[in-house]
Coordinates of C-alpha atoms and ligand atoms in Angstrom, one line a residue:
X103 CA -11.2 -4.3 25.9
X104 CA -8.8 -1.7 24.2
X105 CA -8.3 -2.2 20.8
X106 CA -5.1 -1.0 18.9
X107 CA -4.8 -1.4 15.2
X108 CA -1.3 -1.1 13.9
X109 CA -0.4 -1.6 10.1
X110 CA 2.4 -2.8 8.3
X111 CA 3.4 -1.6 5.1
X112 CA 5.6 -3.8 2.4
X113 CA 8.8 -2.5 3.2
X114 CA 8.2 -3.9 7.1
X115 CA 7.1 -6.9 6.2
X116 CA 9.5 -7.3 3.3
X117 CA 11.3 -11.0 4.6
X118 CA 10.8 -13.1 7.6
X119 CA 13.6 -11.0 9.7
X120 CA 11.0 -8.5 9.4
X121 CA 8.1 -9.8 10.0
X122 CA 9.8 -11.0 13.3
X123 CA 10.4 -7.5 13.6
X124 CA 6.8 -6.3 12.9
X125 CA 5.9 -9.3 15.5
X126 CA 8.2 -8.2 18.2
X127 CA 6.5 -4.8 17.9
X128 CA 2.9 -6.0 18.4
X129 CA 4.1 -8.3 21.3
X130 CA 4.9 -4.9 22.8
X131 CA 1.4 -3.8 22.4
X132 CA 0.3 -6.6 23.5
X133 CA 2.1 -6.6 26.9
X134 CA 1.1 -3.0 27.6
X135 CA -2.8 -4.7 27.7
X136 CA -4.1 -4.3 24.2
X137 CA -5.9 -6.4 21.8
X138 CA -4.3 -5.6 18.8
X139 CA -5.6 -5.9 15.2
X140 CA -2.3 -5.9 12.7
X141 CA -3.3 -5.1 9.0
X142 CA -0.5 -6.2 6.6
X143 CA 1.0 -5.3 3.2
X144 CA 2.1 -7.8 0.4
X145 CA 5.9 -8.1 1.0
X146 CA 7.5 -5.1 -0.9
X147 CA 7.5 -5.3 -4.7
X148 CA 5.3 -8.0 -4.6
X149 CA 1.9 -6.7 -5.4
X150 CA 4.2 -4.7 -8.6
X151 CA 5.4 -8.1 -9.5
X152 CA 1.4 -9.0 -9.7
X153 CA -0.2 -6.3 -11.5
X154 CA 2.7 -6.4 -14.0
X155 CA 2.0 -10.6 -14.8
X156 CA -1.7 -9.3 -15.3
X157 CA -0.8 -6.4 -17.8
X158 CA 1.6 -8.8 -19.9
X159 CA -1.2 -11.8 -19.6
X160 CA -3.6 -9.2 -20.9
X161 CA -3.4 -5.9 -21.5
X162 CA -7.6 -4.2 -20.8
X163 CA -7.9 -6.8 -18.6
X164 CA -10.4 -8.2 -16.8
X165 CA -10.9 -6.1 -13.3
X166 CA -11.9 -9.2 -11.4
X167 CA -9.2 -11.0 -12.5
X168 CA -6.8 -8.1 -12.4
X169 CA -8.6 -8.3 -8.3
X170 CA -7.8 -12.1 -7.9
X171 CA -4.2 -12.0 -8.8
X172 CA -3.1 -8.7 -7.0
X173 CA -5.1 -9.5 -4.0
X174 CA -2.7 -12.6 -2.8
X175 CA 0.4 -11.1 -1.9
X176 CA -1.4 -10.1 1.5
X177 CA -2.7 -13.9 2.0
X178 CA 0.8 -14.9 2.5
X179 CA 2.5 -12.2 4.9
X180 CA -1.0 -12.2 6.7
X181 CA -0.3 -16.0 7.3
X182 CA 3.3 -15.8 8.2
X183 CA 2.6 -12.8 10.8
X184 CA 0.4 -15.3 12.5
X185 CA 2.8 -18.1 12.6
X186 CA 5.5 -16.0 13.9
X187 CA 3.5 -14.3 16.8
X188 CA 2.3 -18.3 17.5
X189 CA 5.8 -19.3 17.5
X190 CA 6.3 -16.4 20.1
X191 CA 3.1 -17.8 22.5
X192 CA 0.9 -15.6 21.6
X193 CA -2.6 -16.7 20.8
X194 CA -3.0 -15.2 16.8
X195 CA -4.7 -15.8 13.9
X196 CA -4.6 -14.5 10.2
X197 CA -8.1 -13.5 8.2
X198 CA -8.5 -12.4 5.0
X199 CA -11.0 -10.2 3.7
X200 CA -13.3 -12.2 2.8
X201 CA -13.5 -14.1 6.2
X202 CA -14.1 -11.2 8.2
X203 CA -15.9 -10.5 6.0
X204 CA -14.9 -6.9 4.7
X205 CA -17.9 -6.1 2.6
X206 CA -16.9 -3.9 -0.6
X207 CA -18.8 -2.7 -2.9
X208 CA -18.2 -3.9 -6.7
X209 CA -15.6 -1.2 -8.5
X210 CA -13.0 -3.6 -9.0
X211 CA -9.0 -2.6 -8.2
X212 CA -10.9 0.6 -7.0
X213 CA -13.2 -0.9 -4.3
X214 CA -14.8 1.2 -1.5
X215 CA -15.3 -0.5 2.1
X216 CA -19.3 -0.5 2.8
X217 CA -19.0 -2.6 6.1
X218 CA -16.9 -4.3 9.0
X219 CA -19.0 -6.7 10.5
X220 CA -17.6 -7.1 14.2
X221 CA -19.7 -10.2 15.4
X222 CA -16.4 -12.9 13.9
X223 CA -13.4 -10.9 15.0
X224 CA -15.2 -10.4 18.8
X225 CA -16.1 -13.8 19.2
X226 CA -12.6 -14.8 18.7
X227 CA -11.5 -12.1 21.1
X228 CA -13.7 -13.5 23.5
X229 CA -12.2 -17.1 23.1
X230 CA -8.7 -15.9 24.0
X231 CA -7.3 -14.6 20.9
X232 CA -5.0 -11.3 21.4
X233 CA -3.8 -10.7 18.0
X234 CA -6.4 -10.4 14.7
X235 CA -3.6 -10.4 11.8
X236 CA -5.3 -9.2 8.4
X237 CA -4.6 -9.1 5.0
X238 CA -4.9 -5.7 3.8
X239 CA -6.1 -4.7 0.7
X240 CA -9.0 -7.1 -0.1
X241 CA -12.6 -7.3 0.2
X242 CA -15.4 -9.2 -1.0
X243 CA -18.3 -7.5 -3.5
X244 CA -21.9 -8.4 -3.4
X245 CA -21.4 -10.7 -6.0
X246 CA -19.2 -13.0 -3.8
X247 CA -15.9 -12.1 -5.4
X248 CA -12.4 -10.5 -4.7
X249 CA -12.1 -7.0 -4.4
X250 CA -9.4 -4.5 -3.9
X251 CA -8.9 -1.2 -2.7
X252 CA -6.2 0.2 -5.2
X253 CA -3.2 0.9 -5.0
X254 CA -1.9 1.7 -0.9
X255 CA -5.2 0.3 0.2
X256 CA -3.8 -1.5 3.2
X257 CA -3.7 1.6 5.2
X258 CA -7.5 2.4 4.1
X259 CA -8.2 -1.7 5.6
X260 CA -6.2 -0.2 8.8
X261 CA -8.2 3.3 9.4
X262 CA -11.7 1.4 8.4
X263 CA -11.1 -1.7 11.3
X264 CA -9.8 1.7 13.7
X265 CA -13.5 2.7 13.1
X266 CA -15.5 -0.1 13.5
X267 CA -13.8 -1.3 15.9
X268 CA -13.4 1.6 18.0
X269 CA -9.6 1.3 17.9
X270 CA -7.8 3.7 20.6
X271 CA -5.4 4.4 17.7
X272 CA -4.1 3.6 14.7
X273 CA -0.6 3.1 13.9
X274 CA 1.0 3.4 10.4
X275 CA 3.9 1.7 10.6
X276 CA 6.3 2.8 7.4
X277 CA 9.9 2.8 6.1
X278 CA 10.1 6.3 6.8
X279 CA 9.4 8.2 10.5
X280 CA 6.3 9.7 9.7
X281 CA 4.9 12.5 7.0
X282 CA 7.8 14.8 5.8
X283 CA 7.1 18.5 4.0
X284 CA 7.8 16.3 0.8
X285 CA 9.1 13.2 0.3
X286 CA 12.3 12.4 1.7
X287 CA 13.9 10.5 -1.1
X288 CA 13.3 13.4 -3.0
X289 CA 14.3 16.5 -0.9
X290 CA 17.0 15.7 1.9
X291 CA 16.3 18.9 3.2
X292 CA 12.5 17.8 4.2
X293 CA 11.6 18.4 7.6
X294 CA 9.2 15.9 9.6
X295 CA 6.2 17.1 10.9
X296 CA 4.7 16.3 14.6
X297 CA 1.6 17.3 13.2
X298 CA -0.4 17.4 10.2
X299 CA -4.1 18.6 9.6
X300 CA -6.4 15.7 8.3
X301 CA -7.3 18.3 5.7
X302 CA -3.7 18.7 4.1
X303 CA -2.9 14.8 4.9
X304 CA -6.0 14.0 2.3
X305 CA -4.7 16.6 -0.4
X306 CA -1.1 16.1 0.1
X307 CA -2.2 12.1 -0.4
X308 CA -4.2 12.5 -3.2
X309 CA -1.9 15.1 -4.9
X310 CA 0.6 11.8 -5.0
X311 CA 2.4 11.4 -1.2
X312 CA 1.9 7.5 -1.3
X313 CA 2.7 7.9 2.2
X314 CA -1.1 7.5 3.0
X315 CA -3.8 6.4 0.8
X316 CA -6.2 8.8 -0.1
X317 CA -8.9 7.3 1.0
X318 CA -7.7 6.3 4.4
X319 CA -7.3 10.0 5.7
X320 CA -11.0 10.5 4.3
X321 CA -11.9 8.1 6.8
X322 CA -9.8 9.0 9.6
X323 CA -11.2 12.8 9.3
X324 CA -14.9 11.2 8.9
X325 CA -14.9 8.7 11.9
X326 CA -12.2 10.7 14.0
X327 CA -9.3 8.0 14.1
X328 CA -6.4 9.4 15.8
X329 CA -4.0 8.2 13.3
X330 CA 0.0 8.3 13.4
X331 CA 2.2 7.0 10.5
X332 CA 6.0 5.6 12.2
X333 CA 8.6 3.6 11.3
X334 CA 8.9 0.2 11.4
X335 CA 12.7 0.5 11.8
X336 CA 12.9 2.4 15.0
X337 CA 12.3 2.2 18.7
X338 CA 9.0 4.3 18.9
X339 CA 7.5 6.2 21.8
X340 CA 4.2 7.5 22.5
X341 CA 5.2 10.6 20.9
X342 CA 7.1 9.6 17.8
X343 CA 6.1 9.6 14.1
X344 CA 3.2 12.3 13.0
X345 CA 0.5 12.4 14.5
X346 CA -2.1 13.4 11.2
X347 CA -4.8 15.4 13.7
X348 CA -7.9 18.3 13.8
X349 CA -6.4 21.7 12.8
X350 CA -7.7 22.9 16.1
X351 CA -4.8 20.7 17.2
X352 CA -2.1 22.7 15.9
X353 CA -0.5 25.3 17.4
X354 CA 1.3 27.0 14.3
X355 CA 1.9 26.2 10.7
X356 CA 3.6 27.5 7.4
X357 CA 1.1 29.1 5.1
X358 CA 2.4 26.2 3.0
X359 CA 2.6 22.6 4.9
X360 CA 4.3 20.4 1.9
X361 CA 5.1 19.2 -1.9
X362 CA 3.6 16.7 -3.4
X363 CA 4.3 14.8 -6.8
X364 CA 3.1 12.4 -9.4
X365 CA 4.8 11.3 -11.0
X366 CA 3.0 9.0 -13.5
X367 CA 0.5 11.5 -15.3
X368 CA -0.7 11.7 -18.6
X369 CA -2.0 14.8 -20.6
X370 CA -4.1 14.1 -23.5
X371 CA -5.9 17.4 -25.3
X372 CA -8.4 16.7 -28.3
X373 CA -7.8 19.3 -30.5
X374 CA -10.4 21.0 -32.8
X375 CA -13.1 19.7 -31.1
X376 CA -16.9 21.0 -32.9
X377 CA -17.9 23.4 -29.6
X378 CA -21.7 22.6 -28.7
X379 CA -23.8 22.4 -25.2
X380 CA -23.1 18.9 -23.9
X381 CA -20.3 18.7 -25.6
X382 CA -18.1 18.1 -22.1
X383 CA -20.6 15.5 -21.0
X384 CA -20.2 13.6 -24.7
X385 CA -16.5 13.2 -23.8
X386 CA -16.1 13.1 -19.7
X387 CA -19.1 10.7 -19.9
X388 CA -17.6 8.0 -21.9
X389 CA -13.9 8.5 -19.9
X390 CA -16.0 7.7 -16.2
X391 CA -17.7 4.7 -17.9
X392 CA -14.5 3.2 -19.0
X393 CA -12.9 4.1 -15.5
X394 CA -10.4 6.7 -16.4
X395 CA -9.5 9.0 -13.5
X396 CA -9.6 12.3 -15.1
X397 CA -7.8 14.4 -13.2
X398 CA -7.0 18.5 -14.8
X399 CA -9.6 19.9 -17.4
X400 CA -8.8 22.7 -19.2
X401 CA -10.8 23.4 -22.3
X402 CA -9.8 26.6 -24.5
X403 CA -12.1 29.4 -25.7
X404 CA -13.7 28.5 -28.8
X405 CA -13.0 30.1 -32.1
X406 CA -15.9 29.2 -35.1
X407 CA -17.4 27.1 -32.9
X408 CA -14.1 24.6 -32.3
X409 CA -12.5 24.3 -29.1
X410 CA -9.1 22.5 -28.2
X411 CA -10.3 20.1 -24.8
X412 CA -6.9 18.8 -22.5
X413 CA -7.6 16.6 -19.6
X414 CA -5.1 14.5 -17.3
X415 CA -5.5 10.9 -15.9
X416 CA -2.7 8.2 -14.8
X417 CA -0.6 7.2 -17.4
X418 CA -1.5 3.7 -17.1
X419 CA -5.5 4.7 -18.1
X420 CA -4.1 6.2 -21.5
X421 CA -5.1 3.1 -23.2
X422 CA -8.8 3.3 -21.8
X423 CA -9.3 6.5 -22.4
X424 CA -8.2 6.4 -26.2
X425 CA -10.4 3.5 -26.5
X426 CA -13.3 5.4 -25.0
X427 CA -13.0 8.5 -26.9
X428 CA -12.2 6.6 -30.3
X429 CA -15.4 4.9 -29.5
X430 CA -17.4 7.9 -28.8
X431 CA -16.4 9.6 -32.4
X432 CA -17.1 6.1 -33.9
X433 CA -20.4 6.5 -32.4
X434 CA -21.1 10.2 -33.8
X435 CA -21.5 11.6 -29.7
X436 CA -18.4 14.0 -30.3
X437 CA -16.5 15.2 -33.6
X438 CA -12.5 16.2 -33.1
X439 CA -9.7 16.3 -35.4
X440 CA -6.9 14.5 -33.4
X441 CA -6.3 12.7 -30.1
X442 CA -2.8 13.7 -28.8
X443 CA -1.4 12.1 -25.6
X444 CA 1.0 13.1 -24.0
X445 CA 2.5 11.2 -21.4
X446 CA 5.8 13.1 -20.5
X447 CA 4.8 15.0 -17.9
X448 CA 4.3 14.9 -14.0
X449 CA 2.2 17.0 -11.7
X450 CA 3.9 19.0 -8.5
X451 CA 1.5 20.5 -6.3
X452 CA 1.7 23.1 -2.9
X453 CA -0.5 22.2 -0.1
X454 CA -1.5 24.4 3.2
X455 CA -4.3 25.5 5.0
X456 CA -2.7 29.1 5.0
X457 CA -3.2 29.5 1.5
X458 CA -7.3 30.3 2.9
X459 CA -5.8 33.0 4.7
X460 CA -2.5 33.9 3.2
X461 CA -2.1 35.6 -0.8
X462 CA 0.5 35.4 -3.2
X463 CA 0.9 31.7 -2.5
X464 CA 0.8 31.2 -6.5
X465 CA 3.3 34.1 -7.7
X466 CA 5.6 32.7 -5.5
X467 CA 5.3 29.3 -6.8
X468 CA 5.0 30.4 -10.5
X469 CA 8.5 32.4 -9.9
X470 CA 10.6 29.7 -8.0
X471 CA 9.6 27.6 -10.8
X472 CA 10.6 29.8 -13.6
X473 CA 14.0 30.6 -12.3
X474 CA 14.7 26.7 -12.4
X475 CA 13.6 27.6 -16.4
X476 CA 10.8 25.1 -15.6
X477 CA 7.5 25.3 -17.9
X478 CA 4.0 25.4 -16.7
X479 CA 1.7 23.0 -19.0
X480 CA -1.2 23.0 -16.8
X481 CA -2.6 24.9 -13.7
X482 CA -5.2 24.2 -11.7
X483 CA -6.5 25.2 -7.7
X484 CA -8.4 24.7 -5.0
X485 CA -8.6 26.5 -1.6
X486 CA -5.8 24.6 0.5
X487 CA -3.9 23.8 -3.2
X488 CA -1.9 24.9 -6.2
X489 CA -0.9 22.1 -8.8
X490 CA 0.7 22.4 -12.0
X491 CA 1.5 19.5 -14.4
X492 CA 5.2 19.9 -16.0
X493 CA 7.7 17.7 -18.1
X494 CA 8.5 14.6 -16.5
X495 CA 12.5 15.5 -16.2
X496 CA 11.9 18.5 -14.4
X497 CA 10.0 16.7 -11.3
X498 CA 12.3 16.4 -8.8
X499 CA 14.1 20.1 -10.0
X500 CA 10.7 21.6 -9.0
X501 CA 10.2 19.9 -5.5
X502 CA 13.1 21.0 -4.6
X503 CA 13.4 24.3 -6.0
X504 CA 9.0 24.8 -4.1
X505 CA 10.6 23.4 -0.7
X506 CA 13.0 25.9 -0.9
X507 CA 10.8 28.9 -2.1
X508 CA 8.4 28.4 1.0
X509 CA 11.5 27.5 3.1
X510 CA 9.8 24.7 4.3
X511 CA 13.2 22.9 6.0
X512 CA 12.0 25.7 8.9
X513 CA 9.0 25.3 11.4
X514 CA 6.5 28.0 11.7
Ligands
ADP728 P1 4.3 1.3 2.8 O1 4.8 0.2 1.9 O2 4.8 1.2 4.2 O3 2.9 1.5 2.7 P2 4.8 3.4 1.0 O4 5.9 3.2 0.1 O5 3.4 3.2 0.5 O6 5.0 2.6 2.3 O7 4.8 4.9 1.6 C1 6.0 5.4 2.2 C2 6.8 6.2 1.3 O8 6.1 7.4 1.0 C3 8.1 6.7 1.8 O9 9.1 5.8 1.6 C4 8.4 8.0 1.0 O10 9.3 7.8 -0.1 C5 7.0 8.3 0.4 N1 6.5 9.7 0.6 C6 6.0 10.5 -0.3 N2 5.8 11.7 0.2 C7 6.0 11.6 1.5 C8 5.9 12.5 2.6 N3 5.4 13.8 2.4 N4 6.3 12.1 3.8 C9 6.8 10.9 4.0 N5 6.9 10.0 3.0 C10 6.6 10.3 1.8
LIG729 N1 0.1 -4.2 -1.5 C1 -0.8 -3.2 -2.0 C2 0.0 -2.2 -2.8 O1 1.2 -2.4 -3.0 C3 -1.5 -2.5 -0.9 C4 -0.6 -1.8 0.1 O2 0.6 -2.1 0.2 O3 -1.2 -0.9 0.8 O4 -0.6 -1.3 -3.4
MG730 MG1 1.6 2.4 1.2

């Protein structure tokens, strides 16, 4: 039995014309001889619609709760999927997570899959059914309860069944044709790629391309999904979309592959802080507990013994992490004059595997961004990357202004 998985995000599934269109395009699959397991989004603007009824019911709310709520969009386009392919004759039916069950573990809105149990999808496969339809997303804890994956989750869902199920492939399929050099709304010049290394899909994706979740390309790259992202809105061949692959896979690259952005970051420094050994663990310590995402660290040198620490996180985890560091003075663990947030500014990263190979990658970024007159606030690297965080207003000035400097509308 050949298993395909193919995903949905909420733009495809956005109303019942298409979701007759996402049906229509598994009914292909399943002509050509696949059982196909469909993984589905909330219908576009839905889940937003959710988490923003949970921040107004309660603003440090509850993460189960925040779980319970945000999870449902997926119950309902998971049901309707099923109908349609039923109404179409062909034998379906919709699960949600916890009926597979997908086992989570407990970090609320941030869960992480721990196992895919195959024994309930297999029997049903066995009895006749061609089409598993799944609500993205969700999962159940330990503890019996809703769970959720954050934010794009439903194409970590996707990649996760690929693996456990031995998928032949698994197919993204998106409101755009496939990964771009940046995103497309941003940059008409962007060119699609055929091909992207798993290694620069997971940093453009957790440098901010929502086209993928993070965590989804950490599995593809771990269990060795062959994984392409498509659009829902095209006739598709074998060879359309981007196919996100090995690097041996690649014939040639550009030192730099793409842009990313993010767009909602926060920069919060604490100024003056009393300089001591542990004095990083005092405040990072308290931020992890409370579940703040810190992202940049920079922390000054320190003059008598005072030091001025700046970190990023999301802008919506500003609240937290003011909460958690207020707490911490309270307490006596660390001793600052003020807390300053700053939550103007967005974060523009470069990302290639040339950069291992190729120098100069930084001056060149550094100089394309001061000739737009655009401030660096921030810096910070790795192997493969180069972000910096900036004013907000400047965001889409810089993409463009980096995707021309590495002249990324030409291949390799
Ligand atoms: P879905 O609802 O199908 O999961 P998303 O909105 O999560 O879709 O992701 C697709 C979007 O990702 C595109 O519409 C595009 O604006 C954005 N995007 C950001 N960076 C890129 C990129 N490098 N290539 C393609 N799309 C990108
Ligand atoms: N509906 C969820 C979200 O909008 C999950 C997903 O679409 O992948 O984040
Ligand atoms: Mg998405």
């Amino acid at each position: 039995m050949s298993i395909l998985v193919m995903k949905f995000g909420g733009t495809s599934v956005a109303d019942l014309d298409k979701i007759k269109n996402a049906a229509e395009k598994v009914q292909r699959e399943v002509a050509r001889g696949h059982k196909v397991i469909v993984i589905v989004s909330a219908m576009s603007g839905k889940t937003n619609e959710l988490v923003g009824w949970v921040g107004k019911t309660s603003p440090l709310y509850d993460a189960r709760e925040y779980d319970a709520v945000v999870s449902s969009g997926e119950n309902v386009t998971a049901g309707l999927l099923a109908l349609t392919l039923q109404e179409m004759e062909i034998p379906a039916r919709s699960w949600q997570g916890w009926q597979v069950p997908l086992r989570t573990n407990s970090a609320h809105a941030a869960a992480r899959i721990e196992e895919i149990p195959r024994a309930n999808l297999d029997a049903k496969f066995d009895e006749g059914m061609q089409v598993a339809v799944i609500a993205g997303f969700q999962g159940i804890s330990p503890e019996g309860r809703i769970t959720t994956l954050g934010r794009g989750g439903s194409d970590t869902t996707a990649v996760a069944f690929a693996a456990a199920f031995g998928a032949v492939r698994c197919d993204i399929y998106t409101d755009v044709d496939g990964v771009y050099t940046t995103d497309p709304r941003i940059e008409d010049k962007a060119r699609k790629l055929d091909r992207i290394a798993y290694e620069e899909m997971l940093e453009l994706a957790s440098l901010g391309a929502k086209v993928l979740q993070t965590r989804s390309v950490e599995l593809a790259m771990r269990f060795k999904v062959p994984l392409r992202v498509l659009s829902s809105f095209e006739e598709n061949t074998d060879t359309s979309g981007t196919l996100v692959c090995d690097e041996d896979e690649i014939m040639e690259s550009n030192v730099v592959s793409g842009v990313a952005y993010s767009r909602d970051e926060a920069k919060m420094t604490l100024i003056s802080v009393a300089d001591r050994p542990g004095i990083a663990a005092a405040i990072f310590g308290p931020l992890s507990e409370a579940g703040v995402n810190v992202d940049m660290i920079v922390q000054n040198i320190s003059e008598d013994g005072r030091t001025d620490m700046t970190f990023s996180c999301p802008t919506d985890q500003v609240l937290r992490a003011e909460r958690a560091i207020k707490e911490a003075k309270e307490l006596g663990e660390i001793n600052f004059q003020e807390l300053v947030a700053d939550t103007d500014v967005a974060k523009v990263s470069v990302v290639g595997i040339g950069m291992r190979s190729h120098a100069g990658v930084a001056a060149r970024m550094f100089q394309a961004l001061r000739d737009e007159g655009i401030n660096i606030r921030v810096i910070t690297t790795s192997e493969i990357k180069i972000s910096v965080l900036i004013e907000r207003k400047y965001m889409e000035l810089a993409v463009q202004a980096l995707h021309d400097a590495f002249e990324l509308d030409r291949a390799a």
